[in-house]
Short mmCIF file of the C-alpha atoms (twelve columns), coordinates in Angstrom:
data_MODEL
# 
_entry.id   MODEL 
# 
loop_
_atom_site.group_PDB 
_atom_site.id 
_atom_site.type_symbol 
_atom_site.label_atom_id 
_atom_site.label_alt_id 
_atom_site.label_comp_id 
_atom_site.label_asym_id 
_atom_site.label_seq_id 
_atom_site.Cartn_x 
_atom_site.Cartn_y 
_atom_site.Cartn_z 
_atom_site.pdbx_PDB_model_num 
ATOM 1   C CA . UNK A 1   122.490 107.162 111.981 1 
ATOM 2   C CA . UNK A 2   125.090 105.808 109.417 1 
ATOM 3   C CA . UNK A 3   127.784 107.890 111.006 1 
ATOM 4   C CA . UNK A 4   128.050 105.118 113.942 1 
ATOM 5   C CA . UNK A 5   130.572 102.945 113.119 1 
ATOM 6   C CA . UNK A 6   127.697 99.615  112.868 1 
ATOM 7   C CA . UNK A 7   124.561 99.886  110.503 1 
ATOM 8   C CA . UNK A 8   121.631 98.010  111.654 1 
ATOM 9   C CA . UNK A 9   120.115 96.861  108.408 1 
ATOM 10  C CA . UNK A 10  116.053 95.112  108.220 1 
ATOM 11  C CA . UNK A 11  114.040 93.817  106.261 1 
ATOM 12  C CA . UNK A 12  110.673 95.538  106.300 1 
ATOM 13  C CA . UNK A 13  109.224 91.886  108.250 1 
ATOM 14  C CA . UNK A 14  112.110 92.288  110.513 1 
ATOM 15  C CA . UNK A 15  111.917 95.895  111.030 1 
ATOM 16  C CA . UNK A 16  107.754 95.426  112.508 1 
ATOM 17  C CA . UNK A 17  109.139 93.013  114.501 1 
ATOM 18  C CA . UNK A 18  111.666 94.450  116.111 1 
ATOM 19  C CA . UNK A 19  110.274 98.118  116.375 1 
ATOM 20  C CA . UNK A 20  107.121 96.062  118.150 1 
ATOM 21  C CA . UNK A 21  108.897 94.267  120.802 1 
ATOM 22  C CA . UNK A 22  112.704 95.272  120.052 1 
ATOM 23  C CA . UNK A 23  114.986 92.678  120.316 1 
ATOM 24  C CA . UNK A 24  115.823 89.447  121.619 1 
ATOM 25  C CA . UNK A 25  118.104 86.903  121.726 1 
ATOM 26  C CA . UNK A 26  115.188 84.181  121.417 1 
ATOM 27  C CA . UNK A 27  113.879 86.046  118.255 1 
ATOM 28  C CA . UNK A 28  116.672 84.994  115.906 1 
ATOM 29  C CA . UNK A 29  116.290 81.604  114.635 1 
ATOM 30  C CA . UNK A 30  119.180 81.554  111.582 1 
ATOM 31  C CA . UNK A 31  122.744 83.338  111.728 1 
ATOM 32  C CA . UNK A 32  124.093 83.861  108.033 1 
ATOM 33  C CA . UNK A 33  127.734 83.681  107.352 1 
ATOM 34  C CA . UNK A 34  128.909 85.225  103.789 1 
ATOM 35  C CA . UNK A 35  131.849 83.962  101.544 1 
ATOM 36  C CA . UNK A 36  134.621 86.937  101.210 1 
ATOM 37  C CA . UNK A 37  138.708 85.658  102.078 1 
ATOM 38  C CA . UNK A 38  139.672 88.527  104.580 1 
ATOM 39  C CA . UNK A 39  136.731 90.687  104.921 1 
ATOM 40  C CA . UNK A 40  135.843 88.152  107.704 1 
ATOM 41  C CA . UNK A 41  138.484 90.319  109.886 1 
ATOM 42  C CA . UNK A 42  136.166 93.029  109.602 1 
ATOM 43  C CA . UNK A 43  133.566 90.951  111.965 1 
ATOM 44  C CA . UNK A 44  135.685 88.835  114.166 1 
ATOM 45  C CA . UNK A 45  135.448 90.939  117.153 1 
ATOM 46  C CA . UNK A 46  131.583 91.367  116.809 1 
ATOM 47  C CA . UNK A 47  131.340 87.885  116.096 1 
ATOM 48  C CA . UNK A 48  133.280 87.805  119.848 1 
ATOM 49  C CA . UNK A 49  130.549 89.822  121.289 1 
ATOM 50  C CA . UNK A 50  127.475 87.914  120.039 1 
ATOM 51  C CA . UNK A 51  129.022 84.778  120.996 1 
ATOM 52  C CA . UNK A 52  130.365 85.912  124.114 1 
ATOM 53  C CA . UNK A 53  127.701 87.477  125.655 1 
ATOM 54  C CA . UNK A 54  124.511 87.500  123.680 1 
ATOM 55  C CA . UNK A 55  123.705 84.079  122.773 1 
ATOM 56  C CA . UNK A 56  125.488 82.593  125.554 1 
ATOM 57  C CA . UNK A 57  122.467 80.764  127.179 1 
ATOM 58  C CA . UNK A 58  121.231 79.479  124.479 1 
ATOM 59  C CA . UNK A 59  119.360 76.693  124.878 1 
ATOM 60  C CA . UNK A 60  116.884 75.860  121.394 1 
ATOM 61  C CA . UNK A 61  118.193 75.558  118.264 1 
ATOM 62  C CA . UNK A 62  119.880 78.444  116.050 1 
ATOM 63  C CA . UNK A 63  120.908 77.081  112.904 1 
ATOM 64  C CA . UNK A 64  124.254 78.250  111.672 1 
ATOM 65  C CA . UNK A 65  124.077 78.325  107.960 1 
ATOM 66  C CA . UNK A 66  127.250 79.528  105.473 1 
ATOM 67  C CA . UNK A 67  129.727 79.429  102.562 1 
ATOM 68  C CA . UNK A 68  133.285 79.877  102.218 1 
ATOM 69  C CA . UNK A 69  135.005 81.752  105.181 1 
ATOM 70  C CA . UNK A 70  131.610 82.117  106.999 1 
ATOM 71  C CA . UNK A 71  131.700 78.392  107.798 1 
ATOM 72  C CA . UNK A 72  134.953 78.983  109.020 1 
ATOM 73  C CA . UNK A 73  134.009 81.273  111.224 1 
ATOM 74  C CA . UNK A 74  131.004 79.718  112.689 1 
ATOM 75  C CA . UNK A 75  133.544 76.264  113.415 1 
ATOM 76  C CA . UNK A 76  135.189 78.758  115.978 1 
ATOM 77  C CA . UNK A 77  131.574 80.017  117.322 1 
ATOM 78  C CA . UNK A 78  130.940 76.016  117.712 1 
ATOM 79  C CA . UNK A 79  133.663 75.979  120.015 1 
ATOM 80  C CA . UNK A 80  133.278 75.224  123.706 1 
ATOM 81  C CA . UNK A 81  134.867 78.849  124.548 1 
ATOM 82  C CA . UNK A 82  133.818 80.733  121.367 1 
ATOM 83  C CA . UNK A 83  135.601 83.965  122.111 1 
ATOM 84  C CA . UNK A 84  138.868 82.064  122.692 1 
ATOM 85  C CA . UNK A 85  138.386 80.075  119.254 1 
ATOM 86  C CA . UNK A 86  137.605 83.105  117.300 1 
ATOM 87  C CA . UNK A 87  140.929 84.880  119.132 1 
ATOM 88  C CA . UNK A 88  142.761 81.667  118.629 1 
ATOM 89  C CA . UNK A 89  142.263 81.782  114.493 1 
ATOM 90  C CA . UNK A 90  142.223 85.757  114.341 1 
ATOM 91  C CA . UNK A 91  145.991 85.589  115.686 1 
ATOM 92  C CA . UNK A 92  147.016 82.420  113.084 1 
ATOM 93  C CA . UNK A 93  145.058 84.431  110.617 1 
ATOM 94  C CA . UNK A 94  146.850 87.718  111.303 1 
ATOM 95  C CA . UNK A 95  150.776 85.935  111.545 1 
ATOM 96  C CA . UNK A 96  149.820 84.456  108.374 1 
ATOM 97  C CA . UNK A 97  153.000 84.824  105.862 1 
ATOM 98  C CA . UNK A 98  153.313 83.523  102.468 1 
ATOM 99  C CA . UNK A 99  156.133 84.736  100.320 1 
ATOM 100 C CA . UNK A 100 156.917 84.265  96.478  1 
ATOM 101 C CA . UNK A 101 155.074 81.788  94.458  1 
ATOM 102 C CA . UNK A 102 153.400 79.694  96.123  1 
ATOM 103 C CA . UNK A 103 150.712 76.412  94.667  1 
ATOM 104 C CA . UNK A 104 147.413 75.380  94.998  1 
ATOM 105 C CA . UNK A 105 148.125 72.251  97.165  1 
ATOM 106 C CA . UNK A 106 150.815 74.465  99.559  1 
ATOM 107 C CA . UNK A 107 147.891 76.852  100.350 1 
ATOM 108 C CA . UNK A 108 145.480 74.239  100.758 1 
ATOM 109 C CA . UNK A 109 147.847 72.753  102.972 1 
ATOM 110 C CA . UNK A 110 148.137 75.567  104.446 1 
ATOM 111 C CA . UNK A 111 144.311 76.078  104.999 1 
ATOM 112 C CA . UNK A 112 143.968 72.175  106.786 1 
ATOM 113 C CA . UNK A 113 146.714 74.179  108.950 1 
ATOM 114 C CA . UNK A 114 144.150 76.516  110.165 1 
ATOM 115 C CA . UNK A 115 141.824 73.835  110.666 1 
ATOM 116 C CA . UNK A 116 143.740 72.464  113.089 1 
ATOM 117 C CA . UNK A 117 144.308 75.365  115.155 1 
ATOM 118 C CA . UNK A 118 140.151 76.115  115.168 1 
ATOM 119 C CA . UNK A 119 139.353 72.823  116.211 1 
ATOM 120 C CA . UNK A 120 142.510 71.612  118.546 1 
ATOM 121 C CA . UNK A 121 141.970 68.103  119.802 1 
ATOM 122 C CA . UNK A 122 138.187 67.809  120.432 1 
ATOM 123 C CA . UNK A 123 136.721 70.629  118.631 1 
ATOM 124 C CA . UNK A 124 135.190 68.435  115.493 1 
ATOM 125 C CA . UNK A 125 133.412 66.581  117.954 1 
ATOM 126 C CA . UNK A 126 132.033 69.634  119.959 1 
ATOM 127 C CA . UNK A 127 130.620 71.442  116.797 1 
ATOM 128 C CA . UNK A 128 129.338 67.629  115.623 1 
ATOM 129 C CA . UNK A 129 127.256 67.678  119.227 1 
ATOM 130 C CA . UNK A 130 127.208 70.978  120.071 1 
ATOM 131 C CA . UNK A 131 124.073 71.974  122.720 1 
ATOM 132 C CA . UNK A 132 122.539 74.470  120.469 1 
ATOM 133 C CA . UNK A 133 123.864 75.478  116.715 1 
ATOM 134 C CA . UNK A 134 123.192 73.477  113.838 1 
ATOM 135 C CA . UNK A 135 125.995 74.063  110.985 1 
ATOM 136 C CA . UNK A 136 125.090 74.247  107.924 1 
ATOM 137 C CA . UNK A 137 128.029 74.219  105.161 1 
ATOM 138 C CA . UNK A 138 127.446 75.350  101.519 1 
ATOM 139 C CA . UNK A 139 129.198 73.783  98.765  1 
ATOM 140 C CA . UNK A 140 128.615 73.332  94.752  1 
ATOM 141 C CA . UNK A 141 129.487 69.764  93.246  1 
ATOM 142 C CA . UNK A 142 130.638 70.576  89.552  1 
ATOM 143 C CA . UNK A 143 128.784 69.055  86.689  1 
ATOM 144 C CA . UNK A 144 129.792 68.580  83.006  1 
ATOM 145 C CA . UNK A 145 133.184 70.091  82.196  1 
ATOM 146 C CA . UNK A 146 133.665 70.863  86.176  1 
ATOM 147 C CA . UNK A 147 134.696 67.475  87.341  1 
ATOM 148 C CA . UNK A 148 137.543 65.137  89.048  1 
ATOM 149 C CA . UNK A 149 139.865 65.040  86.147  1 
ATOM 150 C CA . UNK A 150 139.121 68.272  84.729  1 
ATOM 151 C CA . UNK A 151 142.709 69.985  83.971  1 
ATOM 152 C CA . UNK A 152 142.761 73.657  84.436  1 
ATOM 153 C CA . UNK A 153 142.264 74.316  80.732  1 
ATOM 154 C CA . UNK A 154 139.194 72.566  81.196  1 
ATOM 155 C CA . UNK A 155 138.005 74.138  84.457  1 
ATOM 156 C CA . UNK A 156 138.463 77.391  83.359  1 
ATOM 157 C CA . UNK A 157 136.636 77.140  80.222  1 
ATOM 158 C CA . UNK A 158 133.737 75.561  82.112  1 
ATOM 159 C CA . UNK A 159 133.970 78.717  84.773  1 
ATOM 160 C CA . UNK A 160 133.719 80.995  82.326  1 
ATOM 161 C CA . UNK A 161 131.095 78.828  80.373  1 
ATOM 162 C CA . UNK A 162 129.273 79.387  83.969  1 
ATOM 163 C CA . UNK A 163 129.529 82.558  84.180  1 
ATOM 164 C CA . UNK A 164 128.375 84.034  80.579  1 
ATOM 165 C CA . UNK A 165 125.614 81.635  80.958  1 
ATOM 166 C CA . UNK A 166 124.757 83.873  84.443  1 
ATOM 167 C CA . UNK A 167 124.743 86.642  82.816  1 
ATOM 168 C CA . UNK A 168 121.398 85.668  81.687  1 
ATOM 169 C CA . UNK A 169 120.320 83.891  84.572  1 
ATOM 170 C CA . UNK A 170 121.337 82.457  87.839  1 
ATOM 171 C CA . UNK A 171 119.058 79.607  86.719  1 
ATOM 172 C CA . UNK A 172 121.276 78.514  84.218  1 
ATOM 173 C CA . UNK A 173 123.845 77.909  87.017  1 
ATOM 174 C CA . UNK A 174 122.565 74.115  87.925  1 
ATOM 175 C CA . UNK A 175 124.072 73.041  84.259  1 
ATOM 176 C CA . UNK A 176 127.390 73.371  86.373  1 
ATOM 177 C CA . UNK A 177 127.136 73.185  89.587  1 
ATOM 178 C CA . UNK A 178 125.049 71.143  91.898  1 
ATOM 179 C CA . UNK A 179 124.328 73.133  95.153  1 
ATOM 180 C CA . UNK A 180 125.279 71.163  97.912  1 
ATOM 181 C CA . UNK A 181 124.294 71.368  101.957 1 
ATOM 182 C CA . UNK A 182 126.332 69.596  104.317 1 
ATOM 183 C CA . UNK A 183 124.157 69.771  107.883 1 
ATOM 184 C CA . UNK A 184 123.622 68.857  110.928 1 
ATOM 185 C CA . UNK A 185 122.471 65.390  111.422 1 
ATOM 186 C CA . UNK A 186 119.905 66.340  114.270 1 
ATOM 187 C CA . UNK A 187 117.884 69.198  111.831 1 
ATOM 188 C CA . UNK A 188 116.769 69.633  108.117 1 
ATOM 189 C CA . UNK A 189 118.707 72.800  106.599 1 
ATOM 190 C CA . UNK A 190 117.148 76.066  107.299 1 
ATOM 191 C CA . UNK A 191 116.251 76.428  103.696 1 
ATOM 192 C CA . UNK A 192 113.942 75.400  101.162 1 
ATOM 193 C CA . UNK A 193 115.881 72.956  99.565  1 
ATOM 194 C CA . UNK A 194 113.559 72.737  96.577  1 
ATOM 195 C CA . UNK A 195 113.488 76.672  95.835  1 
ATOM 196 C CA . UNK A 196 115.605 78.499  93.777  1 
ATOM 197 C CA . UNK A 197 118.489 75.546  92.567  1 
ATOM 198 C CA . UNK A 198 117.829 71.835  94.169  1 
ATOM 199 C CA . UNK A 199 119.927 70.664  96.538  1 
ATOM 200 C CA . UNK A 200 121.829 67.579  97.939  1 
ATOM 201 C CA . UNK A 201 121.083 67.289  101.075 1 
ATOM 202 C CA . UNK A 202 124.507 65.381  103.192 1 
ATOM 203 C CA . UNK A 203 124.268 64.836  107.161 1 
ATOM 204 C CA . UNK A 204 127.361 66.166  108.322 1 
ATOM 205 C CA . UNK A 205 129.382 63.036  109.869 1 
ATOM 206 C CA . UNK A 206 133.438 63.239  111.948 1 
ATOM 207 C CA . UNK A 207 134.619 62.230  108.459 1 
ATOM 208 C CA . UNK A 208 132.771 64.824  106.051 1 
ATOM 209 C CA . UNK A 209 133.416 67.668  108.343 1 
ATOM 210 C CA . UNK A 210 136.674 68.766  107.665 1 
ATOM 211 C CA . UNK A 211 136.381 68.147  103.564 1 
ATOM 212 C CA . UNK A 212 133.101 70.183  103.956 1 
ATOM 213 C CA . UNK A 213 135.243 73.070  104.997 1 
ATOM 214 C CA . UNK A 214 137.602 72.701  102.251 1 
ATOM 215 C CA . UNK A 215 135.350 72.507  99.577  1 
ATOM 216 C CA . UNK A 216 133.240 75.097  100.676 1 
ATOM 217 C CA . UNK A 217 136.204 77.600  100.789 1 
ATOM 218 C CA . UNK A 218 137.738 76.264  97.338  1 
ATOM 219 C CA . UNK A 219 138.110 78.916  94.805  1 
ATOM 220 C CA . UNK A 220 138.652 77.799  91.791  1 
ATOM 221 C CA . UNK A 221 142.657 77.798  91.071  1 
ATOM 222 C CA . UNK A 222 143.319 79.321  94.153  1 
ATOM 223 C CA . UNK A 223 142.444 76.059  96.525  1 
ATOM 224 C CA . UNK A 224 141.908 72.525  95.781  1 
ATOM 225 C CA . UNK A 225 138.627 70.939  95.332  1 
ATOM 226 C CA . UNK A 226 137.988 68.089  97.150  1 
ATOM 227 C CA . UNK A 227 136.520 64.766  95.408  1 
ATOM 228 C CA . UNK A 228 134.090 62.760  96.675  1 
ATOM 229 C CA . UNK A 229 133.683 63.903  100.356 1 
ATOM 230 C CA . UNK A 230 132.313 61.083  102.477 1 
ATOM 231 C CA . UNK A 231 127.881 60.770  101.848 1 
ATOM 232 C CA . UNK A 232 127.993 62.880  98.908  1 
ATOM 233 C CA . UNK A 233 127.847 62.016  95.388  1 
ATOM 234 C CA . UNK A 234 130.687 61.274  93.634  1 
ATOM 235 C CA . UNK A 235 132.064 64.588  92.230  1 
ATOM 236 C CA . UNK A 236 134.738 67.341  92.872  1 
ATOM 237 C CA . UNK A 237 132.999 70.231  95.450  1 
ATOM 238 C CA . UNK A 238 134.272 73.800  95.457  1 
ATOM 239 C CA . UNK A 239 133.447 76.992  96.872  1 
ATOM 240 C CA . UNK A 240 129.769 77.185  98.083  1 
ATOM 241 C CA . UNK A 241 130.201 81.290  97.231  1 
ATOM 242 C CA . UNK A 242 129.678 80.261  93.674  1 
ATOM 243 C CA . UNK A 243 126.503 79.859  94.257  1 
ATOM 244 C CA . UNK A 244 125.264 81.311  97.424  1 
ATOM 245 C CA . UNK A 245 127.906 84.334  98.040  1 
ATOM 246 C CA . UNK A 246 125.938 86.176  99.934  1 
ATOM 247 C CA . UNK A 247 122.534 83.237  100.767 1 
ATOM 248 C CA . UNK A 248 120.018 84.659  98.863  1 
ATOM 249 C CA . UNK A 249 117.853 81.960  100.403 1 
ATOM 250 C CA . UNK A 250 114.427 81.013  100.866 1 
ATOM 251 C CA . UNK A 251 115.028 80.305  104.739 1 
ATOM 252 C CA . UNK A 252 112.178 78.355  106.830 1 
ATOM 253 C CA . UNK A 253 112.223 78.841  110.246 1 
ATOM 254 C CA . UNK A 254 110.043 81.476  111.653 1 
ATOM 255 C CA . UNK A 255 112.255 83.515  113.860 1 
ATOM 256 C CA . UNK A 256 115.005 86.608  112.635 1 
ATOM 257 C CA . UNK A 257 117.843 85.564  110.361 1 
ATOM 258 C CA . UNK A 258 120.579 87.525  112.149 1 
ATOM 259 C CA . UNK A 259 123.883 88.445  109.545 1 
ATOM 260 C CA . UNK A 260 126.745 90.132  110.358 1 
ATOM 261 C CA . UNK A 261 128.370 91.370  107.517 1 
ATOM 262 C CA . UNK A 262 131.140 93.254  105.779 1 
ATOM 263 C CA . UNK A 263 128.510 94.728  103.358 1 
ATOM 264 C CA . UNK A 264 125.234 96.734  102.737 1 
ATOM 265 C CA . UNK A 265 124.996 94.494  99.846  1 
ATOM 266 C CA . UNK A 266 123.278 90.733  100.090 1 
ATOM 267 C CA . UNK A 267 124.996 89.455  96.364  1 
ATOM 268 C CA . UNK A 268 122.936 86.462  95.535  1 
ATOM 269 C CA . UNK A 269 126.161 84.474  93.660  1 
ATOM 270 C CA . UNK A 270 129.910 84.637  92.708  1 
ATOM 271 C CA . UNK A 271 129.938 85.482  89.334  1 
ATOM 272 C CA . UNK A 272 126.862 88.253  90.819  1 
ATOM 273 C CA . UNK A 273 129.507 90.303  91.910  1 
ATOM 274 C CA . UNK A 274 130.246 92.426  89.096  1 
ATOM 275 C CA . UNK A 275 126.775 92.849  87.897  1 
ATOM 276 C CA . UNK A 276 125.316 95.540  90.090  1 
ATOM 277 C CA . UNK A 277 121.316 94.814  88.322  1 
ATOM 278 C CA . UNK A 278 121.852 91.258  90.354  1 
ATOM 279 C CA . UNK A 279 120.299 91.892  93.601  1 
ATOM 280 C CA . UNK A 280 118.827 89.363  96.130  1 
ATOM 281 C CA . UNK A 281 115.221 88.867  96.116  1 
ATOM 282 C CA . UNK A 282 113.057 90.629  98.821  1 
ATOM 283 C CA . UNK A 283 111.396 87.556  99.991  1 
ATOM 284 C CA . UNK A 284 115.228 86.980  101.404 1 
ATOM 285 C CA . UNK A 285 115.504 89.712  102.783 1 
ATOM 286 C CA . UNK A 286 112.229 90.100  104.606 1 
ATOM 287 C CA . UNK A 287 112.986 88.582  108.278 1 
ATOM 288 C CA . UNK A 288 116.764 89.490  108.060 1 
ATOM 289 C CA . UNK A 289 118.942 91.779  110.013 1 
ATOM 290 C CA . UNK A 290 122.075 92.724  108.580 1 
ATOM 291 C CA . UNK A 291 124.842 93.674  111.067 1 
ATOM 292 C CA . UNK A 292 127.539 95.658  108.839 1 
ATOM 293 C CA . UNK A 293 130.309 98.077  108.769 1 
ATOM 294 C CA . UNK A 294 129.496 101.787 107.777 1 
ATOM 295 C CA . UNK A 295 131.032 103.521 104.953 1 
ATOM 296 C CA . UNK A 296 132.977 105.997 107.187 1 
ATOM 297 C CA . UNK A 297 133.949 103.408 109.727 1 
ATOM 298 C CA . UNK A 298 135.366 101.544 106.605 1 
ATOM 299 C CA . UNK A 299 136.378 105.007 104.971 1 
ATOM 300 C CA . UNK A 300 138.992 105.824 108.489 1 
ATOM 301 C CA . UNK A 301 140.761 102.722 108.156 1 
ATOM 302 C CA . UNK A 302 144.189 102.433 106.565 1 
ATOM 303 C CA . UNK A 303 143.643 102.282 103.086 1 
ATOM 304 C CA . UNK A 304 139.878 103.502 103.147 1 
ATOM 305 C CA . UNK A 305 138.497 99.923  103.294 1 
ATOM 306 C CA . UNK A 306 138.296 96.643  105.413 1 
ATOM 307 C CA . UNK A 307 141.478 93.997  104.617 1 
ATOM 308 C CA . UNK A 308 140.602 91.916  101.291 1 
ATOM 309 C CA . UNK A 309 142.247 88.683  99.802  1 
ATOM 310 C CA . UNK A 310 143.827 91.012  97.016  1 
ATOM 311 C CA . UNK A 311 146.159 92.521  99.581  1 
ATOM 312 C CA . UNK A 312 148.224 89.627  99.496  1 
ATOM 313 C CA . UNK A 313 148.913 90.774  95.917  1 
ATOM 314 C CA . UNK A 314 149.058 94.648  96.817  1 
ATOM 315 C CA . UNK A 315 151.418 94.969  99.886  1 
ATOM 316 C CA . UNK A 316 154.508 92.830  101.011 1 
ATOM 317 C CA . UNK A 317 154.371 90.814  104.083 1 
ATOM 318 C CA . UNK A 318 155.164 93.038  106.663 1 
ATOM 319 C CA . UNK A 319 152.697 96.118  105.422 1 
ATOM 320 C CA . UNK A 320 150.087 93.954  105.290 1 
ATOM 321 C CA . UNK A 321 150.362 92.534  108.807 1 
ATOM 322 C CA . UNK A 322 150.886 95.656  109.886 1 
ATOM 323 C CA . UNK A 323 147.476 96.959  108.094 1 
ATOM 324 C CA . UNK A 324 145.079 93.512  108.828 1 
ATOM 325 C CA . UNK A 325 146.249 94.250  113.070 1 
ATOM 326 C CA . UNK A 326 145.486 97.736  112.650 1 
ATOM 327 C CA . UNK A 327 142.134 97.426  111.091 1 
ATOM 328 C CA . UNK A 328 141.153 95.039  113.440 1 
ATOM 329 C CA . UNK A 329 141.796 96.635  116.467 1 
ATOM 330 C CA . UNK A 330 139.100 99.180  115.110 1 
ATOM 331 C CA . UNK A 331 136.759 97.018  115.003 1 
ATOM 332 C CA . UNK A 332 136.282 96.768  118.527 1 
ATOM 333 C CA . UNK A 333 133.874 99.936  117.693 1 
ATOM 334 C CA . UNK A 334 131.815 97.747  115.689 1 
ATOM 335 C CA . UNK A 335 131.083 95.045  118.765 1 
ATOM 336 C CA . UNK A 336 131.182 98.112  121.476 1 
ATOM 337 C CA . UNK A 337 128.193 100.017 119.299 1 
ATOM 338 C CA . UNK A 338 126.626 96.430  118.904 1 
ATOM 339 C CA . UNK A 339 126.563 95.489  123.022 1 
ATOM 340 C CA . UNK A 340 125.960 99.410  123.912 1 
ATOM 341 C CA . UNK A 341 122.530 99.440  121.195 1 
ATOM 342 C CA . UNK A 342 121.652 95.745  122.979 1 
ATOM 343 C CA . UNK A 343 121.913 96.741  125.939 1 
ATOM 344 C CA . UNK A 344 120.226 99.862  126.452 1 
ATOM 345 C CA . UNK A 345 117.614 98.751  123.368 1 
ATOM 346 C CA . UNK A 346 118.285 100.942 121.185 1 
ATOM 347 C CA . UNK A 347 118.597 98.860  117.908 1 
ATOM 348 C CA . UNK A 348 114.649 99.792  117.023 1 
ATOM 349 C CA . UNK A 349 115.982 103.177 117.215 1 
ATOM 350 C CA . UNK A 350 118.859 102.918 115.018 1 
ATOM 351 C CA . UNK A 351 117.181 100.247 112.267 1 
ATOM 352 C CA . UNK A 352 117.671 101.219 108.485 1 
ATOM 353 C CA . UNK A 353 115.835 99.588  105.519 1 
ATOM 354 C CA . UNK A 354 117.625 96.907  104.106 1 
ATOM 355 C CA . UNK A 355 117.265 97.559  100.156 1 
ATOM 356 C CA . UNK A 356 117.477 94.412  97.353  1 
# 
C-alpha cells in the first residue's frame, strides 16, 4: 500500500468508521493544518483537490483549526475560489527571492506581502463570514522572560529556558507561553480548551485577523512577534508551533478530524521535534485521518525529500526555485491518488494504522 504516492493514515476510531460506511464528505467535522515553513508545498495541490471538489457543497460547519503556515493555508481555502487562492500564493510562494542578509522586520514585511496577495481586496471579510469554515488560529503569548521588551539576549535565554524545561515535560511549557486561540466569532474552538495547557480564548474580529497570522507564523528570531493583537491580553504572541506543532489536541466535535500532512508523524510541540520518545497521545489520534506523503514519493523527488525552510540556507536562488517548481509539480500524484481512492471508494481499502 505505501508504495502509492498518498498514505491514508487512521486512528483505530476512525478506521471502524470508515471501513463501516467508507467515507464521506459529511463525516469530517475538523481539518488540521500543521506548522512546517515550506513543507506546506508538499500539500498545496491536494489541498486544491479537497477544496475544489470534495467539500465544495458544504453547507454545516467544518472548523478549520491550525498553527503557523497551516493557517496560512486554510486563509486561501477561505477564499471565495479556493483553488485560485491556493494557486494565487503557491506562484508568490514559488517566485519568492531573498538574497544576502536579510532582517527580521524585512521578512516580516515580506510575509504581510503575502498576506496581501491571499486575501486581495475582500478576502479578510470572506474568511470573517465565510458560509461554512470556522478558522481557528493558534498562537502562544510569552510569559516571564518572553515579553514586549525582551531583547534577543533575553528571548533566547527564555527559549532555551523553555525548552530544557520540556525536556521533562510539555507541562512545564505554560511557565512561558500562554496558548492562545484566535476563532471564529460564530463557534467555540474545536478543542477542549481546558485540557492539556489552558487557553485564551479571542473571537477573531477584521482587526485581529491579520496580526493572528503573524503571530502564529513568528519564529522566534526569524519573524517578528506581534504585541498586543486587538482582544487579547496584553503580551507579545509568536508562533502557535511552539506549542501545538503538530495539534496534539483534545478535539470536541463528533465527526472525523481530516489532516493532510507532510508527515507520518503527529509531533505534539516545537521543541518535540528532536525528541523522538515525544509522541502525541492516542486519545488525539483516535477520530483522525492523516493524509500524507509516502516515503518513496518523497524519496523520487530532487533531493530525496519535500522543499524545507533550510533550503534557503542550502541552495542559491535560482536552484532552489528550480527544485520547490519541480517538487511541486509531483505532487499532482498526491491529489490524483486522493480524488481516484474518493471516487471509486477505495480509501477503506487502502487505510493504515496511524501509530503515536
Amino acid at each position: 500500500m505505501t508504495s502509492q504516492p498518498l498514505r491514508f493514515l487512521a486512528g483505530p476510531e476512525a478506521m471502524a468508521r470508515i471501513r463501516r460506511d467508507g467515507l464521506h464528505e459529511d463525516m469530517v467535522d475538523v481539518v488540521a493544518g500543521a506548522s512546517g515553513g515550506a513543507k506546506w508545498l508538499a500539500l498545496t495541490r491536494l489541498d486544491q483537490a479537497l477544496f475544489g471538489r470534495w467539500f465544495r457543497s458544504r453547507t454545516r460547519p467544518l472548523h478549520m483549526i491550525g498553527s503557523s503556515i497551516g493557517t496560512w493555508r486554510f486563509a486561501c481555502l477561505a477564499q471565495p475560489d479556493p483553488v485560485e487562492a491556493c494557486r494565487r500564493f503557491e506562484a508568490c510562494y514559488l517566485d519568492y527571492a531573498v538574497e544576502g542578509p536579510v532582517t527580521v522586520a524585512e521578512l516580516t514585511a515580506h510575509c504581510r506581502d503575502f498576506l496581501d496577495v491571499i486575501f486581495g481586496a475582500g478576502g479578510v471579510e470572506h474568511l470573517l463570514d465565510h458560509p461554512f469554515m470556522r478558522q481557528s488560529i493558534l498562537a502562544v503569548r510569552g510569559r516571564g522572560p518572553i515579553g514586549p521588551r525582551a531583547g534577543k539576549v533575553r528571548l533566547g535565554l527564555g527559549l532555551g529556558a523553555a525548552g530544557l524545561a520540556n525536556l521533562a515535560s510539555r507541562q512545564a511549557l505554560p511557565l512561558f507561553f500562554e496558548r492562545t486561540v484566535l476563532h471564529d466569532r460564530r463557534d467555540p474552538p474545536p478543542f477542549d480548551l481546558s485540557a492539556g495547557f489552558p487557553t485564551q480564548a479571542v473571537a477573531l474580529t477584521s482587526t485581529n485577523l491579520i496580526p493572528a497570522l503573524l503571530a502564529s507564523s513568528a519564529v522566534p528570531f526569524v519573524f517578528e512577534g506581534v504585541v498586543d493583537p486587538d482582544g487579547a491580553r496584553p503580551g507579545l504572541y509568536l508562533d502557535g508551533g511552539i506549542m501545538d506543532y503538530h495539534l496534539d489536541m483534545a478535539f470536541t466535535p463528533p465527526g472525523l478530524v481530516l489532516y493532510p500532512h507532510f508527515s507520518h508523524r503527529v509531533v505534539p510541540g516545537w521543541f518535540d521535534k528532536a525528541l523522538p520518545w515525544r509522541r502525541a497521545r492516542a486519545d488525539s489520534l483516535s477520530r483522525m485521518l492523516v493524509l500524507c506523503p509516502s516515503a518513496a514519493f518523497a524519496g523520487a523527488l530532487p533531493f530525496g525529500k519535500i522543499p524545507d525552510r533550510g533550503d534557503f540556507k542550502r541552495m542559491g536562488t535560482a536552484a532552489r526555485q528550480k527544485y520547490w517548481r519541480a517538487a511541486v509539480a509531483e505532487t499532482d500524484r498526491l491529489a490524483d491518488c486522493w480524488l481516484e481512492a474518493v471516487e471509486r471508494d477505495r480509501v477503506p481499502d487502502l487505510l493504515e494504522p496511524l501509530l503515536p
